[in-house]
Coordinates of C-alpha atoms (C1' of nucleotides) in Angstrom, one line a residue:
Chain A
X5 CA 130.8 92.7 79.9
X6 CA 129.4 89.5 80.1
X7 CA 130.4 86.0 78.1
X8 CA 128.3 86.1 74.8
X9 CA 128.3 83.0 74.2
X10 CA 126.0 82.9 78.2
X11 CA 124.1 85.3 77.1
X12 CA 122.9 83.7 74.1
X13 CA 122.7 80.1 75.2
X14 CA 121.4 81.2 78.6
X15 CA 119.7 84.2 79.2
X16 CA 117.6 82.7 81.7
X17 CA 120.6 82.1 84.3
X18 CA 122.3 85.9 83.5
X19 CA 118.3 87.1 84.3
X20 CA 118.8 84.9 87.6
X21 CA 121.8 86.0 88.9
X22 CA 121.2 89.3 87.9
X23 CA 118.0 89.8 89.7
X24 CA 120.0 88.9 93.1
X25 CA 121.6 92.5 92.9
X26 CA 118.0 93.7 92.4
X27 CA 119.1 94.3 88.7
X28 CA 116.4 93.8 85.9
X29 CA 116.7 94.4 82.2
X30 CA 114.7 93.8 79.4
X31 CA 115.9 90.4 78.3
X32 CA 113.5 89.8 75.8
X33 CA 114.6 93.1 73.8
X34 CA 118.2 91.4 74.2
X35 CA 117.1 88.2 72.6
X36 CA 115.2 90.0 70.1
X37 CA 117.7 92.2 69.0
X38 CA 120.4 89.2 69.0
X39 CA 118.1 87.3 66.5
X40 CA 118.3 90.1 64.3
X41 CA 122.1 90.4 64.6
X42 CA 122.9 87.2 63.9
X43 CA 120.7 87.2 60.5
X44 CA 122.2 90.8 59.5
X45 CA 125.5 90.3 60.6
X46 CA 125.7 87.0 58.0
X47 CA 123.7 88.8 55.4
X48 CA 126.7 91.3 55.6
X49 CA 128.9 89.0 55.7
X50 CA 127.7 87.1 52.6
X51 CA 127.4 90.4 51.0
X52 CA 131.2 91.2 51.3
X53 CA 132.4 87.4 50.3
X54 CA 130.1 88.3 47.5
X55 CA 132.0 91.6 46.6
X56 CA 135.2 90.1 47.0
X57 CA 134.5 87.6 45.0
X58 CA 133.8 89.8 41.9
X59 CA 136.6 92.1 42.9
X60 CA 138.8 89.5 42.7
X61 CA 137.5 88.7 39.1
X62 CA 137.4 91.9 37.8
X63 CA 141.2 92.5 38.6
X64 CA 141.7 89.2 36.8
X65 CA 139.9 90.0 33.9
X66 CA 141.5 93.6 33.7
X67 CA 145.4 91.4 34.1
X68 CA 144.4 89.6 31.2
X69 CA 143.0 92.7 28.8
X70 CA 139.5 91.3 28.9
X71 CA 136.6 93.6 29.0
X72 CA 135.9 94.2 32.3
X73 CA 132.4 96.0 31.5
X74 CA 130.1 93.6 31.7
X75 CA 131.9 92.3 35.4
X76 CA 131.3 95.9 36.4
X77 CA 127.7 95.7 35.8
X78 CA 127.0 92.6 38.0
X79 CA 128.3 94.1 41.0
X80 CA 126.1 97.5 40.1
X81 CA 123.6 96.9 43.0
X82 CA 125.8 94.8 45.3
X83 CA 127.0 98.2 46.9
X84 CA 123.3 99.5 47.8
X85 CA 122.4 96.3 49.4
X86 CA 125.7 95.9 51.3
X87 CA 125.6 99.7 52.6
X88 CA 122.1 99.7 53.5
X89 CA 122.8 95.9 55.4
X90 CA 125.7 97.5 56.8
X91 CA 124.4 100.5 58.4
X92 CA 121.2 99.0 59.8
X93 CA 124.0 96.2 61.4
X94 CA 125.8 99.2 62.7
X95 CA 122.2 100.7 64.6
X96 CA 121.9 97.0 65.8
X97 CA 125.3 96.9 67.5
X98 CA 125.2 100.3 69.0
X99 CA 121.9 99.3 70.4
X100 CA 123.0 96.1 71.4
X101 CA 126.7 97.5 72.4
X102 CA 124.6 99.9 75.0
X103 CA 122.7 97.1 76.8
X104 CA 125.9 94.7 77.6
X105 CA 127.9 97.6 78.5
X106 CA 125.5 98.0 81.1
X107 CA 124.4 95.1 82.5
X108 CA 126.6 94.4 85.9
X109 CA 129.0 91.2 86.7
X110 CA 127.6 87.9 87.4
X111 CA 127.4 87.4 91.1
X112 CA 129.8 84.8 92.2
X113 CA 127.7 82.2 94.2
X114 CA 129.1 82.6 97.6
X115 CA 128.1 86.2 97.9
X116 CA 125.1 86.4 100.1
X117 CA 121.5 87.3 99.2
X118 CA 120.4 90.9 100.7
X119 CA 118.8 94.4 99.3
X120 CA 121.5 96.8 100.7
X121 CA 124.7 97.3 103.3
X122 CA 122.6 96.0 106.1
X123 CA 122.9 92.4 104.4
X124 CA 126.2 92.6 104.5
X125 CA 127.5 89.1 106.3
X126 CA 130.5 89.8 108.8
X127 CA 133.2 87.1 108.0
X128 CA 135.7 88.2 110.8
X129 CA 136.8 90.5 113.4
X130 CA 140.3 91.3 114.1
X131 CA 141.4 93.8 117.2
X132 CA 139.5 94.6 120.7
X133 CA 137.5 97.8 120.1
X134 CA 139.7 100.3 122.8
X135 CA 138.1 101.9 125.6
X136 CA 138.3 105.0 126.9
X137 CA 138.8 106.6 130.1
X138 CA 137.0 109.9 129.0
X139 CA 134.2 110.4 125.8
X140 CA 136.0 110.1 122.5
X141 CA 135.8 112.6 119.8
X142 CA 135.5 112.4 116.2
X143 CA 138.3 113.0 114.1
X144 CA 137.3 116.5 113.2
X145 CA 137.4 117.9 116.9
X146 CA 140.7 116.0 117.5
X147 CA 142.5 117.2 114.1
X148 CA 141.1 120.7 114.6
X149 CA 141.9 121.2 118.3
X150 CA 145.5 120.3 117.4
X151 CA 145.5 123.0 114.7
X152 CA 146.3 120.5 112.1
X153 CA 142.8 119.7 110.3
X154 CA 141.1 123.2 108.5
X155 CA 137.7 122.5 106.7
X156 CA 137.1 126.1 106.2
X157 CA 140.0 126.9 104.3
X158 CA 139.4 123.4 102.5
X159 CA 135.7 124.7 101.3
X160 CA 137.1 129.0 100.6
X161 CA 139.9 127.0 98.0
X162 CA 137.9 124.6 96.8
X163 CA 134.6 124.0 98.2
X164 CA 132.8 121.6 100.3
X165 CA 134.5 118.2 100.4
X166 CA 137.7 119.7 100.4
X167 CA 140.0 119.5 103.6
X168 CA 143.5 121.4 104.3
X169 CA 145.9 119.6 106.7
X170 CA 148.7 121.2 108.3
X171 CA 152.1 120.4 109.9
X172 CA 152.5 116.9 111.6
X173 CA 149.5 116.1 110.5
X174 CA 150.2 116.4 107.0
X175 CA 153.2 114.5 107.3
X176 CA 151.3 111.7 108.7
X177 CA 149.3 111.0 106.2
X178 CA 152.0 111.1 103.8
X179 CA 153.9 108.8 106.3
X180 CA 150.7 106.6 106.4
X181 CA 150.9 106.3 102.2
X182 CA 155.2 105.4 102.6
X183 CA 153.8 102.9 105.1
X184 CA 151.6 101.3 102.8
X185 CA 153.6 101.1 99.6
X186 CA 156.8 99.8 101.3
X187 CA 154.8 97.0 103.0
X188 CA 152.8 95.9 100.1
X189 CA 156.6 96.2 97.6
X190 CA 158.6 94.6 100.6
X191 CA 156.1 92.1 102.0
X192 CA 153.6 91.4 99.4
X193 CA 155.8 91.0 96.4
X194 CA 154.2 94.2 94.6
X195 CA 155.7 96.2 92.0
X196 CA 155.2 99.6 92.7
X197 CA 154.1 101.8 89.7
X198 CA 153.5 105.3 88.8
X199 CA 150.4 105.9 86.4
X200 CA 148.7 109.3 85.1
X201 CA 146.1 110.8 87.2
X202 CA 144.2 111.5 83.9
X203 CA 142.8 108.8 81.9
X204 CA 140.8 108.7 78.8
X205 CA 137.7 107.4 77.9
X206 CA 138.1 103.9 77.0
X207 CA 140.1 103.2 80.0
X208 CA 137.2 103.7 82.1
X209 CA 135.4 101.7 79.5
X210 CA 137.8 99.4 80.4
X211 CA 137.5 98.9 84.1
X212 CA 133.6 99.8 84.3
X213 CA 133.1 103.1 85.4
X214 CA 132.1 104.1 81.6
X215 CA 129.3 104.4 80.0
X216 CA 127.0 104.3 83.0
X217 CA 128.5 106.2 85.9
X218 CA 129.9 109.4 84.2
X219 CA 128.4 111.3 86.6
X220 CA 130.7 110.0 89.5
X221 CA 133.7 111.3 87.2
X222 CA 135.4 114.4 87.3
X223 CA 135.9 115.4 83.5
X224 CA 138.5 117.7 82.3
X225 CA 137.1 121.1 80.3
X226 CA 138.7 121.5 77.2
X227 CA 138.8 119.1 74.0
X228 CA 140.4 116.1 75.9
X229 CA 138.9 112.7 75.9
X230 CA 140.0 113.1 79.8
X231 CA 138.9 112.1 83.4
X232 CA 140.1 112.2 86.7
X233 CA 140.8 108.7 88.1
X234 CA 138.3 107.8 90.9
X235 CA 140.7 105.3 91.6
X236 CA 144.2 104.2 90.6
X237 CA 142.0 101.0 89.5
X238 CA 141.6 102.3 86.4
X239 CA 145.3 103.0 85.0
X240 CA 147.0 100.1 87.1
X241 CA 144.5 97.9 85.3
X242 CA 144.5 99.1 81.8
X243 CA 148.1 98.7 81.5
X244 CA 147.2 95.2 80.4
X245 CA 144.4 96.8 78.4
X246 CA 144.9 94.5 74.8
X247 CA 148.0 92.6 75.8
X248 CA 148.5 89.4 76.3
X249 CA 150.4 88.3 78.5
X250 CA 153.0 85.5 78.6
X251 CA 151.8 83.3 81.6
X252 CA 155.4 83.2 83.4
X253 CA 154.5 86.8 84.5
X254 CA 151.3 85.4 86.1
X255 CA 150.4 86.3 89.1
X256 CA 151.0 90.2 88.0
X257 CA 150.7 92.2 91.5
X258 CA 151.0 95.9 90.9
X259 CA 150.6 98.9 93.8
X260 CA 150.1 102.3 93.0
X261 CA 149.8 105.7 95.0
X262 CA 147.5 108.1 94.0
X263 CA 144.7 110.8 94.8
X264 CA 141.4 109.9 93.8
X265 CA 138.8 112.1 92.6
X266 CA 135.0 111.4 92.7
X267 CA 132.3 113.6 92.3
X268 CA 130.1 111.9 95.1
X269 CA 127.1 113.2 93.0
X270 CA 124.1 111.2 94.8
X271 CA 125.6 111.5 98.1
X272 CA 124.9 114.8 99.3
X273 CA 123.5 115.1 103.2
X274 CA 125.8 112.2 103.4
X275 CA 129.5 112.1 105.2
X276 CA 129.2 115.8 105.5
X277 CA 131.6 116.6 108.5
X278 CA 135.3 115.6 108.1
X279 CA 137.5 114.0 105.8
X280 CA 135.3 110.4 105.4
X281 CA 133.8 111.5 102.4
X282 CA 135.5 113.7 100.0
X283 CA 135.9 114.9 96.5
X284 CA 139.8 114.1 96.4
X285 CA 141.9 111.7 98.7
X286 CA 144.5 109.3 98.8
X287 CA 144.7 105.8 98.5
X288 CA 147.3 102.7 98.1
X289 CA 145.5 100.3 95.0
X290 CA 146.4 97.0 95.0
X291 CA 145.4 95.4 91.5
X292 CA 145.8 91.3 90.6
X293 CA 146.0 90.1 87.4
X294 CA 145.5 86.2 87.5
X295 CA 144.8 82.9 85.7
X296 CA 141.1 82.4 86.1
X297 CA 141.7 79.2 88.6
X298 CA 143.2 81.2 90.9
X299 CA 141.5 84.2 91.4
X300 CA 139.9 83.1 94.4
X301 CA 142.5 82.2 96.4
X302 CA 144.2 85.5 95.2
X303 CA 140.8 87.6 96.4
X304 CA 141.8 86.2 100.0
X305 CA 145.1 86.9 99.5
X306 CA 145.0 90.4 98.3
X307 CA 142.5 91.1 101.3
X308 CA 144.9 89.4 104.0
X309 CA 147.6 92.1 102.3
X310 CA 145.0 95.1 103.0
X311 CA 144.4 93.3 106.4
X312 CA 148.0 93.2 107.3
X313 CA 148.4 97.5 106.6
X314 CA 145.4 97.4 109.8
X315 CA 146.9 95.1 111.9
X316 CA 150.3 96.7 112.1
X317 CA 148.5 100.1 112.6
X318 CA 146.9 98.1 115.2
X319 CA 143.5 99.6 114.0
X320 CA 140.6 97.2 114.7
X321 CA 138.6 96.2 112.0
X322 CA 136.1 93.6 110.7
X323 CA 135.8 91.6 107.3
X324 CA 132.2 91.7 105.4
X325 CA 131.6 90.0 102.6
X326 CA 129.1 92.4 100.3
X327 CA 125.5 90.9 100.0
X328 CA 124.0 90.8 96.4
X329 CA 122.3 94.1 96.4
X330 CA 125.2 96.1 98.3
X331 CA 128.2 94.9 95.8
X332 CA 129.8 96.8 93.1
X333 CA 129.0 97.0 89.4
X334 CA 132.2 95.0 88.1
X335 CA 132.7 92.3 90.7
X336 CA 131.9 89.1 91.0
X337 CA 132.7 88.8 95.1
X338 CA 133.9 92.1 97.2
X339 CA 135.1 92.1 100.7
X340 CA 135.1 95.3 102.8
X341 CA 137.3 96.2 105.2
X342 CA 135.4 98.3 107.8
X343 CA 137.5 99.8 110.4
X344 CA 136.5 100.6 114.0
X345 CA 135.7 104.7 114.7
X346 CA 135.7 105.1 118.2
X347 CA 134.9 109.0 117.6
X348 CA 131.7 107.5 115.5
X349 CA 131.2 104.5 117.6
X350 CA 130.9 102.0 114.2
X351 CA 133.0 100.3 111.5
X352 CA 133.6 102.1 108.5
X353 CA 134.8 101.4 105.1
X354 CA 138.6 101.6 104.8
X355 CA 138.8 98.9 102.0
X356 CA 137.1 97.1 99.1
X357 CA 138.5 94.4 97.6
X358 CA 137.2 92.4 94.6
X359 CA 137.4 89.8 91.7
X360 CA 136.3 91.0 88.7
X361 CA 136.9 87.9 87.3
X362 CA 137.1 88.4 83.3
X363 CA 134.7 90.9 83.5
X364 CA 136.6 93.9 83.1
X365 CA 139.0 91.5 81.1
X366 CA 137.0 91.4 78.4
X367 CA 136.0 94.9 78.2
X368 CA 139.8 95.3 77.9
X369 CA 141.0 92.5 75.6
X370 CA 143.1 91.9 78.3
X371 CA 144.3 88.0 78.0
X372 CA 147.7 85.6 78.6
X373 CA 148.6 83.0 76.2
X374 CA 147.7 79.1 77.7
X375 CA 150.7 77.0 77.1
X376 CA 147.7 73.9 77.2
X377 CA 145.7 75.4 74.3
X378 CA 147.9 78.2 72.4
X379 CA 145.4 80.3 72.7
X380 CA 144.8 83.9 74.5
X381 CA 142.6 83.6 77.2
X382 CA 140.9 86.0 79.3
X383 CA 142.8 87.1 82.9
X384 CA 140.9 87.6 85.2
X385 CA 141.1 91.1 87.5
X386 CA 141.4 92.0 90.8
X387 CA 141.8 95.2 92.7
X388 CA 141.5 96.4 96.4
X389 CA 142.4 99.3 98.4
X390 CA 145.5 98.7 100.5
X391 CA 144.3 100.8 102.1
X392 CA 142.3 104.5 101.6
X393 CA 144.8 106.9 103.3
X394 CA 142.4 109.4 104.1
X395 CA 140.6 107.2 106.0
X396 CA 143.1 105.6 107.9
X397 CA 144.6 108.8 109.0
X398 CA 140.7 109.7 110.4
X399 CA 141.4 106.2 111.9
X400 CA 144.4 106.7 113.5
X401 CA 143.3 110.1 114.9
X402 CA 140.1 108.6 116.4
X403 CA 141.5 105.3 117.8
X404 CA 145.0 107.1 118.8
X405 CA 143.5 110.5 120.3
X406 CA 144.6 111.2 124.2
X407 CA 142.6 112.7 127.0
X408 CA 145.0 115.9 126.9
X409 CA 144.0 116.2 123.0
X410 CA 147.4 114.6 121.7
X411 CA 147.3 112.2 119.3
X412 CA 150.3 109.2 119.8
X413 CA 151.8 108.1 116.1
X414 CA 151.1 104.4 115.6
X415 CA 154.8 102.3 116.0
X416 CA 155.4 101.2 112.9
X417 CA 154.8 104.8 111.4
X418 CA 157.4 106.4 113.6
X419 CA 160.2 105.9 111.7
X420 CA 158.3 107.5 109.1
X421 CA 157.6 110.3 111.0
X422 CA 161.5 111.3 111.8
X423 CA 160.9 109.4 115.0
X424 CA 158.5 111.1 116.3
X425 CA 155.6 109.9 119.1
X426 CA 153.0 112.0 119.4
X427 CA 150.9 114.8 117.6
X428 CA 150.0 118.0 119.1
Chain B
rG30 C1' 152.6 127.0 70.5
rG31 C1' 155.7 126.7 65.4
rA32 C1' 158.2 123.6 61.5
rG33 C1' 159.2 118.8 59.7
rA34 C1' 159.3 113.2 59.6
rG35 C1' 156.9 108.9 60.9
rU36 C1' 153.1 104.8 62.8
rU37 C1' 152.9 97.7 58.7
rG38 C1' 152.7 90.9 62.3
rG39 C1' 156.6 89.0 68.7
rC40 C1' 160.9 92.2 66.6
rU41 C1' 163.5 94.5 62.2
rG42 C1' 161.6 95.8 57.7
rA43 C1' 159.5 95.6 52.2
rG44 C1' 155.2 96.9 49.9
rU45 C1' 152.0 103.7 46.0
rG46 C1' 145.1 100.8 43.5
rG47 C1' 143.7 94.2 42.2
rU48 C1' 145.7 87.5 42.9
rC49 C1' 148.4 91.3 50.0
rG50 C1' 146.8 89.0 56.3
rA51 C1' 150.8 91.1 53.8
rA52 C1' 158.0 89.8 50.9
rA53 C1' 162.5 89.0 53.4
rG54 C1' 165.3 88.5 57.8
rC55 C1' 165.3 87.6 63.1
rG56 C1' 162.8 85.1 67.0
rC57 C1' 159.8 80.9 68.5
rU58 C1' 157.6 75.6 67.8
rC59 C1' 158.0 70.8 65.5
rC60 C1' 160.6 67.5 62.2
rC61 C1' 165.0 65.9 59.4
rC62 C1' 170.2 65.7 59.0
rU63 C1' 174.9 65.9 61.3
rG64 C1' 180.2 61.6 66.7
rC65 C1' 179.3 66.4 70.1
rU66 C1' 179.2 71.7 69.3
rA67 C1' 178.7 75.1 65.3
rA68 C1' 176.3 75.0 60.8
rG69 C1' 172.4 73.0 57.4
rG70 C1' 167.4 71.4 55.3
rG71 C1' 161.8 71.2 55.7
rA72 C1' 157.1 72.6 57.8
rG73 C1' 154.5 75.8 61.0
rU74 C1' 154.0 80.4 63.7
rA75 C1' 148.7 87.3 64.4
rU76 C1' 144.0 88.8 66.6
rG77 C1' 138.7 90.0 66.9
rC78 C1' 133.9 88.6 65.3
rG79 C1' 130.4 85.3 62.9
rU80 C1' 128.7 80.4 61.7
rU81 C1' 128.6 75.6 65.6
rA82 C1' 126.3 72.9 71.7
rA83 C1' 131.5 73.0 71.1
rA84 C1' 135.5 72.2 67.7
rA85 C1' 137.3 71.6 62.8
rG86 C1' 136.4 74.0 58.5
rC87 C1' 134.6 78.2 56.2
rG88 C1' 133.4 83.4 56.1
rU89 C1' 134.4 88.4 57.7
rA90 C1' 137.2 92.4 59.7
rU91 C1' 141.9 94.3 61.1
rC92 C1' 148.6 97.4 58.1
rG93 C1' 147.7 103.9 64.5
rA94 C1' 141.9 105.4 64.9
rG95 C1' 137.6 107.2 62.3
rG96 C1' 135.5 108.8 57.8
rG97 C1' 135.7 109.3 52.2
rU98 C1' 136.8 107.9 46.8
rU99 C1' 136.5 103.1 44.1
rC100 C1' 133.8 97.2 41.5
rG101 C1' 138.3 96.7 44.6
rA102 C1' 142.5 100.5 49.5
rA103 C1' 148.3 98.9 53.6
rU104 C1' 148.6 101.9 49.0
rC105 C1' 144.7 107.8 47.0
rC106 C1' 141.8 112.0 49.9
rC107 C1' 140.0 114.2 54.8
rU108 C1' 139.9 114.4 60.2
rC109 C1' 142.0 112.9 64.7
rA110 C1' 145.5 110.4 68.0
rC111 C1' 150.3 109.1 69.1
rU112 C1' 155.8 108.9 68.3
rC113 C1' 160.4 111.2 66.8
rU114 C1' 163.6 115.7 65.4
rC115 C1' 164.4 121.0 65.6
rC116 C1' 162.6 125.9 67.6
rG117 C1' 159.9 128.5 71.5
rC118 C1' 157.9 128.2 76.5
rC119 C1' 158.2 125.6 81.0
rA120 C1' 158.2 122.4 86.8

RNA sequence: GGAGAGUUGGCUGAGUGGUCGAAAGCGCUCCCCUGCUAAGGGAGUAUGCGUUAAAAGCGUAUCGAGGGUUCGAAUCCCUCACUCUCCGCCA
């Protein structure tokens, strides 16, 4: 959600900046609809003071053995009018509720202008993109010649967009998530925590991926108010969900583990073969919850930490900073971290990480107490993926396969791996 | 799944229709007093929203959530959520 107070006393400027991510609105409706708040919402008011008032009087009167009769028949029509104010304040709201809960984060002003990915801006490269001494295969031919990757039993399970992994390959991945976690706890001064894969509805509220992209979610059948996490975003976040928080625990850095599970409704023909693109997967989340002056410096920061997991995997990557049109509902600046796929011959997505600033803040009530005013104040949020495992392990198959179809294990998993070197 | 008991401010905990945003205690902040310490005295101490350029002030809402009854609800009624205890089932 965006500042009120902004969109009131400048609508024009939210229009502006909104209009870089090729978002429009009806702002007029908006500013029509907020006139007519403002006048119901202090004719309610006034209504109730009014009704208090006399309440008050009546149970005075009654204290006192007066005859209350006569009280009782002033206030007669005060309930109509304040019911009928009431509800058609009610309608406004909703109305007006359904708008701001839609309208996207103000765009930092760094973030570049651009319609789509292909804006993108490239803000560094780290790695030498590895040659080969035959023609590389994708990470489907390498994982499936092993014996160790099995689509088809994925999609007889499950479906399409489901993937089976077997053996030393398995154990990988899960290595590749142990990896993760301990650097980011060891290193990176993050507390690891475990959250619930299922999440309600204001949670996603919350963090932005409710009311408008329900149809990315995975909802549980039954009567539950429940949904499968796309990412751990959402419950690392919303622990902080109406808190506030005392400012000596500021910077809060929190990593989780979990699956994520996205519909990928809108994306069909896309990411088809392999494990790039699928209905569940894993991912280490890195979340930041910071004053508001720092959030900037922590955005670099928490992408370095996501960096870092690449470098030590020795997987080449590059750093793009998300144009205007190509950048995510919530955040105000994202940075994606795009690793090299020599099976693909391209960079592809292993890592966003944004600033939310208060955005998602507010939608939370999530705040710390200033020591320089007294007052709760809004945190501001910041998440990133540290990184997505199922996408590193494509990574690591690609950039680590062998002319004899082996696949060596990248050092710094090894010891994860009971020591060992090699796939096969 | 069955039976029962609960949910009040940072915490403990009173409050069964009116002057209750809410006693008391603890904690915290400030002040006073006291050679030091311990103790003591006084004042203050929730959050959202609105009004405002902003603040102050004022208004309004909030006693798990949502409805209802009433001139008036923390208090009465209904629905739901959650917590605890016991039984059953279970990784």
């Amino acid at each position: 959600m965006l500042d009120q107070r902004l969109l009131r006393n400048d609508l024009d400027a939210v229009v502006r900046n909104l209009a870089r991510r090729g978002f429009s609105f009806d702002s007029s409706r908006l500013a029509e609809l907020e006139e007519q708040r403002k006048g119901l919402q202090v004719q309610v008011e006034d209504l109730r003071n009014e009704r208090n008032i006399k309440s008050k009087s009546i149970g005075q009167a009654k204290a006192q053995g007066e005859d209350i009769q006569p009280l009782l028949d002033a206030v007669a029509s005060l309930g109509g009018d304040l019911d009928a104010a009431e509800a058609a304040l009610k309608m406004l709201q909703a109305e007006l509720d359904k708008i701001q809960l839609e309208l996207p984060n103000l765009l930092h002003e760094s973030v570049p202008d651009g319609a789509d990915e292909d804006a993108n801006f490239e803000v560094r490269q780290w790695g030498d993109i590895p040659q080969f001494s035959f023609e590389p295969k994708d990470h489907v031919d390498v994982g499936e010649n092993m014996g160790l990757l099995d689509a088809a039993t994925g999609s007889k399970i499950s479906g399409s967009r489901f993937t089976v992994m077997y053996g030393s390959l398995a154990r990988l991945h899960r290595a590749l998530i142990q990896f993760m976690l301990d650097i980011h706890v060891q290193q990176h001064g993050y507390e690891e925590v475990y959250v619930p894969y299922l999440v309600n509805s204001t949670s996603l509220l919350g963090t932005g991926q409710l009311p408008k992209f329900k149809d990315d979610l995975f909802e549980a059948a039954g009567e539950h108010d429940l949904y499968l996490i796309p990412t751990a975003e959402v419950p690392v976040t919303n622990i902080v969900r109406d808190e506030i928080l005392d400012p000596a625990l500021l910077p809060l850095r929190r990593a989780a583990h979990t699956p994520c599970f996205r519909s990928e409704a809108g994306s069909y023909g896309r990411d088809t073969r392999g494990m790039i693109r699928q209905h569940q997967f894993e991912k280490v989340e890195l979340v930041q919850l910071v004053k508001p002056e720092h959030s900037y410096a922590a955005l670099e920061e928490l992408t370095g930490h996501a960096e870092k997991i690449l470098q030590l995997l020795k997987l080449p990557y590059r750093v793009m900073v998300l144009c205007a049109g190509d950048i995510g509902f919530g955040a105000a600046k994202t940075y994606d971290l795009e690793v090299w796929l020599p099976g693909q011959g391209r960079y592809r997505e292993i890592s966003s990480c944004s600033n939310c600033e208060a955005f998602q803040a507010r939608r939370m009530q999530a705040r710390w107490r200033n020591p320089e005013t007294g007052k709760p104040e809004l945190l501001h949020t910041l998440n990133g993926s540290g990184v997505a495992a199922g996408r590193a392990l494509v990574a690591v198959l690609e950039n680590y396969q062998q002319e004899d179809g082996s696949v060596l294990v990248p050092e710094v998993l090894q010891p994860y791996m009971n020591g060992a070197t090699k796939l096969s």
